[in-house]
Amino acid sequence: MAKKGKKYQEAVAKIDRTATYAVEEAIKLAKETSTVNFDASVEVAFRLGIDTRKNDQQIRGAVVLPHGTGKTQRVLVFAKGDKIKEAEEAGADYVGEEYINKINQGWFDFDVIVATPDMMGEVGKLGRVLGPKGLMPNPKTGTVTMDIKKAVEEIKAGKVEYRAEKSGIVHASIGKVSFDEQQLVDNFKTIQDTLTKAKPASSKGTYFKSVAVTTTMGPGIKVDTSSFKL
């Protein structure tokens, strides 16, 4: 295993790896222990007490963070007729059917795809290349919709998608190290509240099994979940 650098070791020394911290304290420590020379992302990982093999326990959706993520999302829209102008006026970066061929040729200079339902027959043909990258539009995340204006504006405002992995872990970005602590706390609690509301009725036992906050290449900090309300 590669040896961690001096800065990382000093950061780890500030954390009690056996303890769990209140959300506010965990975020403060995450900012203090960021060791990179750029504005690192702040990430959160929720390990949920769900069985993703069961259809009714597959958690997926999207939420608009009150303070955004600190990253401007590049939005590609597939639409026809008046919806093309609607997408352009809403601030979409790319609009048009011609981008289907570009994607088939290896073009991926975008972050999110929004499509109207009548375009999904064509977009579905890209499933083999979009699916593995997590880029396929989905009604559950609001990216297959006739309300193109709302979808694009929400994404630009800081909408993030979340999806439970096979192991029941949900990863999400809650901002950048340059955000102030309260902004990060607000974003954290927005995702936490969203996951609380998404708790499947068939999920038994402890729902929030463990939660950790980390920064890009920084150490993980465990969050105390005892105050989380269900």
mmCIF file of N, CA and C in Angstrom, residues 100-169:
data_model
loop_
_atom_site.group_PDB
_atom_site.id
_atom_site.type_symbol
_atom_site.label_atom_id
_atom_site.label_comp_id
_atom_site.label_asym_id
_atom_site.label_seq_id
_atom_site.Cartn_x
_atom_site.Cartn_y
_atom_site.Cartn_z
ATOM 1 N N ILE A 100 -26.986 13.260 -30.705
ATOM 2 C CA ILE A 100 -27.068 11.797 -30.594
ATOM 3 C C ILE A 100 -25.928 11.167 -31.388
ATOM 4 N N ASN A 101 -25.717 11.654 -32.603
ATOM 5 C CA ASN A 101 -24.615 11.138 -33.418
ATOM 6 C C ASN A 101 -23.264 11.481 -32.807
ATOM 7 N N LYS A 102 -23.155 12.673 -32.234
ATOM 8 C CA LYS A 102 -21.878 13.074 -31.621
ATOM 9 C C LYS A 102 -21.517 12.149 -30.462
ATOM 10 N N ILE A 103 -22.520 11.780 -29.663
ATOM 11 C CA ILE A 103 -22.274 10.871 -28.539
ATOM 12 C C ILE A 103 -21.824 9.507 -29.060
ATOM 13 N N ASN A 104 -22.471 9.047 -30.120
ATOM 14 C CA ASN A 104 -22.070 7.770 -30.720
ATOM 15 C C ASN A 104 -20.633 7.795 -31.224
ATOM 16 N N GLN A 105 -20.140 9.008 -31.511
ATOM 17 C CA GLN A 105 -18.771 9.165 -31.994
ATOM 18 C C GLN A 105 -17.776 9.450 -30.863
ATOM 19 N N GLY A 106 -18.292 9.393 -29.595
ATOM 20 C CA GLY A 106 -17.389 9.533 -28.451
ATOM 21 C C GLY A 106 -17.369 10.886 -27.785
ATOM 22 N N TRP A 107 -18.348 11.742 -28.079
ATOM 23 C CA TRP A 107 -18.399 13.085 -27.475
ATOM 24 C C TRP A 107 -19.139 13.035 -26.136
ATOM 25 N N PHE A 108 -18.489 13.562 -25.076
ATOM 26 C CA PHE A 108 -19.121 13.548 -23.755
ATOM 27 C C PHE A 108 -18.835 14.837 -22.984
ATOM 28 N N ASP A 109 -18.849 15.981 -23.658
ATOM 29 C CA ASP A 109 -18.555 17.252 -23.001
ATOM 30 C C ASP A 109 -19.791 17.843 -22.334
ATOM 31 N N PHE A 110 -20.458 17.044 -21.528
ATOM 32 C CA PHE A 110 -21.641 17.492 -20.802
ATOM 33 C C PHE A 110 -21.729 16.703 -19.503
ATOM 34 N N ASP A 111 -22.567 17.181 -18.584
ATOM 35 C CA ASP A 111 -22.706 16.526 -17.278
ATOM 36 C C ASP A 111 -24.065 15.878 -17.068
ATOM 37 N N VAL A 112 -25.111 16.476 -17.644
ATOM 38 C CA VAL A 112 -26.480 15.987 -17.435
ATOM 39 C C VAL A 112 -27.247 16.061 -18.753
ATOM 40 N N ILE A 113 -28.065 15.045 -19.010
ATOM 41 C CA ILE A 113 -28.964 15.065 -20.172
ATOM 42 C C ILE A 113 -30.404 15.206 -19.697
ATOM 43 N N VAL A 114 -31.125 16.107 -20.330
ATOM 44 C CA VAL A 114 -32.563 16.250 -20.124
ATOM 45 C C VAL A 114 -33.232 15.948 -21.459
ATOM 46 N N ALA A 115 -34.305 15.179 -21.433
ATOM 47 C CA ALA A 115 -35.001 14.826 -22.674
ATOM 48 C C ALA A 115 -36.506 14.884 -22.481
ATOM 49 N N THR A 116 -37.196 15.275 -23.532
ATOM 50 C CA THR A 116 -38.654 15.194 -23.511
ATOM 51 C C THR A 116 -39.038 13.736 -23.770
ATOM 52 N N PRO A 117 -40.201 13.298 -23.277
ATOM 53 C CA PRO A 117 -40.605 11.888 -23.441
ATOM 54 C C PRO A 117 -40.615 11.416 -24.889
ATOM 55 N N ASP A 118 -40.980 12.324 -25.829
ATOM 56 C CA ASP A 118 -41.057 11.917 -27.233
ATOM 57 C C ASP A 118 -39.685 11.693 -27.868
ATOM 58 N N MET A 119 -38.610 12.051 -27.143
ATOM 59 C CA MET A 119 -37.254 11.831 -27.650
ATOM 60 C C MET A 119 -36.625 10.565 -27.099
ATOM 61 N N MET A 120 -37.285 9.927 -26.145
ATOM 62 C CA MET A 120 -36.644 8.800 -25.453
ATOM 63 C C MET A 120 -36.471 7.572 -26.344
ATOM 64 N N GLY A 121 -37.271 7.473 -27.412
ATOM 65 C CA GLY A 121 -37.076 6.362 -28.343
ATOM 66 C C GLY A 121 -35.696 6.423 -28.971
ATOM 67 N N GLU A 122 -35.260 7.644 -29.327
ATOM 68 C CA GLU A 122 -33.935 7.829 -29.920
ATOM 69 C C GLU A 122 -32.844 7.810 -28.853
ATOM 70 N N VAL A 123 -33.104 8.485 -27.749
ATOM 71 C CA VAL A 123 -32.101 8.537 -26.670
ATOM 72 C C VAL A 123 -31.855 7.137 -26.108
ATOM 73 N N GLY A 124 -32.905 6.322 -26.064
ATOM 74 C CA GLY A 124 -32.765 4.956 -25.536
ATOM 75 C C GLY A 124 -31.758 4.129 -26.295
ATOM 76 N N LYS A 125 -31.541 4.471 -27.561
ATOM 77 C CA LYS A 125 -30.555 3.738 -28.366
ATOM 78 C C LYS A 125 -29.121 3.990 -27.883
ATOM 79 N N LEU A 126 -28.963 5.021 -27.073
ATOM 80 C CA LEU A 126 -27.637 5.343 -26.526
ATOM 81 C C LEU A 126 -27.405 4.672 -25.172
ATOM 82 N N GLY A 127 -28.346 3.836 -24.763
ATOM 83 C CA GLY A 127 -28.274 3.222 -23.432
ATOM 84 C C GLY A 127 -26.965 2.525 -23.130
ATOM 85 N N ARG A 128 -26.396 1.864 -24.127
ATOM 86 C CA ARG A 128 -25.154 1.112 -23.895
ATOM 87 C C ARG A 128 -23.977 2.014 -23.572
ATOM 88 N N VAL A 129 -24.002 3.263 -24.068
ATOM 89 C CA VAL A 129 -22.891 4.172 -23.768
ATOM 90 C C VAL A 129 -23.223 5.126 -22.619
ATOM 91 N N LEU A 130 -24.496 5.492 -22.488
ATOM 92 C CA LEU A 130 -24.879 6.414 -21.411
ATOM 93 C C LEU A 130 -25.082 5.704 -20.078
ATOM 94 N N GLY A 131 -25.637 4.491 -20.124
ATOM 95 C CA GLY A 131 -25.945 3.752 -18.899
ATOM 96 C C GLY A 131 -24.757 3.562 -17.979
ATOM 97 N N PRO A 132 -23.645 3.005 -18.479
ATOM 98 C CA PRO A 132 -22.484 2.775 -17.605
ATOM 99 C C PRO A 132 -21.900 4.050 -17.000
ATOM 100 N N LYS A 133 -22.137 5.183 -17.651
ATOM 101 C CA LYS A 133 -21.625 6.459 -17.151
ATOM 102 C C LYS A 133 -22.630 7.175 -16.248
ATOM 103 N N GLY A 134 -23.802 6.562 -16.047
ATOM 104 C CA GLY A 134 -24.825 7.174 -15.207
ATOM 105 C C GLY A 134 -25.446 8.419 -15.820
ATOM 106 N N LEU A 135 -25.468 8.494 -17.146
ATOM 107 C CA LEU A 135 -25.942 9.696 -17.827
ATOM 108 C C LEU A 135 -27.314 9.541 -18.472
ATOM 109 N N MET A 136 -27.911 8.383 -18.355
ATOM 110 C CA MET A 136 -29.196 8.144 -19.014
ATOM 111 C C MET A 136 -30.304 8.954 -18.320
ATOM 112 N N PRO A 137 -31.085 9.731 -19.075
ATOM 113 C CA PRO A 137 -32.198 10.477 -18.462
ATOM 114 C C PRO A 137 -33.195 9.521 -17.816
ATOM 115 N N ASN A 138 -33.838 9.991 -16.740
ATOM 116 C CA ASN A 138 -34.752 9.134 -15.999
ATOM 117 C C ASN A 138 -35.869 9.978 -15.387
ATOM 118 N N PRO A 139 -37.114 9.556 -15.516
ATOM 119 C CA PRO A 139 -38.220 10.317 -14.925
ATOM 120 C C PRO A 139 -38.068 10.501 -13.413
ATOM 121 N N LYS A 140 -37.463 9.529 -12.728
ATOM 122 C CA LYS A 140 -37.319 9.603 -11.271
ATOM 123 C C LYS A 140 -36.429 10.759 -10.834
ATOM 124 N N THR A 141 -35.527 11.173 -11.710
ATOM 125 C CA THR A 141 -34.635 12.283 -11.365
ATOM 126 C C THR A 141 -35.058 13.585 -12.043
ATOM 127 N N GLY A 142 -36.207 13.549 -12.707
ATOM 128 C CA GLY A 142 -36.727 14.752 -13.338
ATOM 129 C C GLY A 142 -36.046 15.124 -14.638
ATOM 130 N N THR A 143 -35.295 14.187 -15.216
ATOM 131 C CA THR A 143 -34.574 14.499 -16.457
ATOM 132 C C THR A 143 -35.288 13.984 -17.707
ATOM 133 N N VAL A 144 -36.433 13.329 -17.537
ATOM 134 C CA VAL A 144 -37.335 13.039 -18.653
ATOM 135 C C VAL A 144 -38.624 13.783 -18.335
ATOM 136 N N THR A 145 -38.859 14.871 -19.044
ATOM 137 C CA THR A 145 -39.954 15.758 -18.676
ATOM 138 C C THR A 145 -40.337 16.672 -19.840
ATOM 139 N N MET A 146 -41.558 17.154 -19.836
ATOM 140 C CA MET A 146 -41.967 18.171 -20.800
ATOM 141 C C MET A 146 -41.680 19.573 -20.267
ATOM 142 N N ASP A 147 -41.449 19.667 -18.949
ATOM 143 C CA ASP A 147 -41.139 20.981 -18.354
ATOM 144 C C ASP A 147 -39.630 21.210 -18.429
ATOM 145 N N ILE A 148 -39.148 21.455 -19.641
ATOM 146 C CA ILE A 148 -37.720 21.614 -19.885
ATOM 147 C C ILE A 148 -37.153 22.815 -19.121
ATOM 148 N N LYS A 149 -37.895 23.891 -19.100
ATOM 149 C CA LYS A 149 -37.443 25.112 -18.417
ATOM 150 C C LYS A 149 -37.115 24.828 -16.954
ATOM 151 N N LYS A 150 -38.041 24.201 -16.256
ATOM 152 C CA LYS A 150 -37.839 23.899 -14.834
ATOM 153 C C LYS A 150 -36.660 22.954 -14.644
ATOM 154 N N ALA A 151 -36.571 21.918 -15.477
ATOM 155 C CA ALA A 151 -35.506 20.926 -15.333
ATOM 156 C C ALA A 151 -34.127 21.556 -15.506
ATOM 157 N N VAL A 152 -33.966 22.366 -16.540
ATOM 158 C CA VAL A 152 -32.666 22.992 -16.797
ATOM 159 C C VAL A 152 -32.310 23.990 -15.696
ATOM 160 N N GLU A 153 -33.277 24.802 -15.310
ATOM 161 C CA GLU A 153 -33.016 25.821 -14.287
ATOM 162 C C GLU A 153 -32.651 25.193 -12.944
ATOM 163 N N GLU A 154 -33.311 24.086 -12.583
ATOM 164 C CA GLU A 154 -32.995 23.415 -11.320
ATOM 165 C C GLU A 154 -31.588 22.827 -11.350
ATOM 166 N N ILE A 155 -31.215 22.216 -12.458
ATOM 167 C CA ILE A 155 -29.867 21.641 -12.576
ATOM 168 C C ILE A 155 -28.818 22.738 -12.462
ATOM 169 N N LYS A 156 -29.059 23.851 -13.123
ATOM 170 C CA LYS A 156 -28.120 24.968 -13.067
ATOM 171 C C LYS A 156 -28.052 25.579 -11.665
ATOM 172 N N ALA A 157 -29.153 25.453 -10.912
ATOM 173 C CA ALA A 157 -29.212 26.028 -9.566
ATOM 174 C C ALA A 157 -28.565 25.136 -8.508
ATOM 175 N N GLY A 158 -28.220 23.901 -8.882
ATOM 176 C CA GLY A 158 -27.561 23.025 -7.915
ATOM 177 C C GLY A 158 -28.301 21.747 -7.618
ATOM 178 N N LYS A 159 -29.030 21.247 -8.579
ATOM 179 C CA LYS A 159 -29.738 19.977 -8.404
ATOM 180 C C LYS A 159 -28.760 18.820 -8.532
ATOM 181 N N VAL A 160 -28.811 17.891 -7.599
ATOM 182 C CA VAL A 160 -27.924 16.723 -7.652
ATOM 183 C C VAL A 160 -28.759 15.448 -7.641
ATOM 184 N N GLU A 161 -28.284 14.464 -8.357
ATOM 185 C CA GLU A 161 -28.942 13.163 -8.367
ATOM 186 C C GLU A 161 -28.312 12.272 -7.307
ATOM 187 N N TYR A 162 -29.101 11.377 -6.759
ATOM 188 C CA TYR A 162 -28.584 10.413 -5.793
ATOM 189 C C TYR A 162 -29.148 9.038 -6.135
ATOM 190 N N ARG A 163 -28.371 8.023 -5.831
ATOM 191 C CA ARG A 163 -28.803 6.657 -6.122
ATOM 192 C C ARG A 163 -28.080 5.695 -5.194
ATOM 193 N N ALA A 164 -28.822 4.817 -4.561
ATOM 194 C CA ALA A 164 -28.209 3.833 -3.674
ATOM 195 C C ALA A 164 -27.486 2.775 -4.499
ATOM 196 N N GLU A 165 -26.215 2.523 -4.147
ATOM 197 C CA GLU A 165 -25.463 1.461 -4.803
ATOM 198 C C GLU A 165 -25.963 0.106 -4.301
ATOM 199 N N LYS A 166 -25.450 -0.976 -4.867
ATOM 200 C CA LYS A 166 -25.868 -2.311 -4.461
ATOM 201 C C LYS A 166 -25.687 -2.528 -2.961
ATOM 202 N N SER A 167 -24.649 -1.906 -2.412
ATOM 203 C CA SER A 167 -24.355 -2.057 -0.981
ATOM 204 C C SER A 167 -25.219 -1.167 -0.096
ATOM 205 N N GLY A 168 -26.093 -0.358 -0.713
ATOM 206 C CA GLY A 168 -26.962 0.519 0.063
ATOM 207 C C GLY A 168 -26.347 1.858 0.397
ATOM 208 N N ILE A 169 -25.219 2.196 -0.226
ATOM 209 C CA ILE A 169 -24.538 3.464 0.046
ATOM 210 C C ILE A 169 -24.957 4.515 -0.978
#
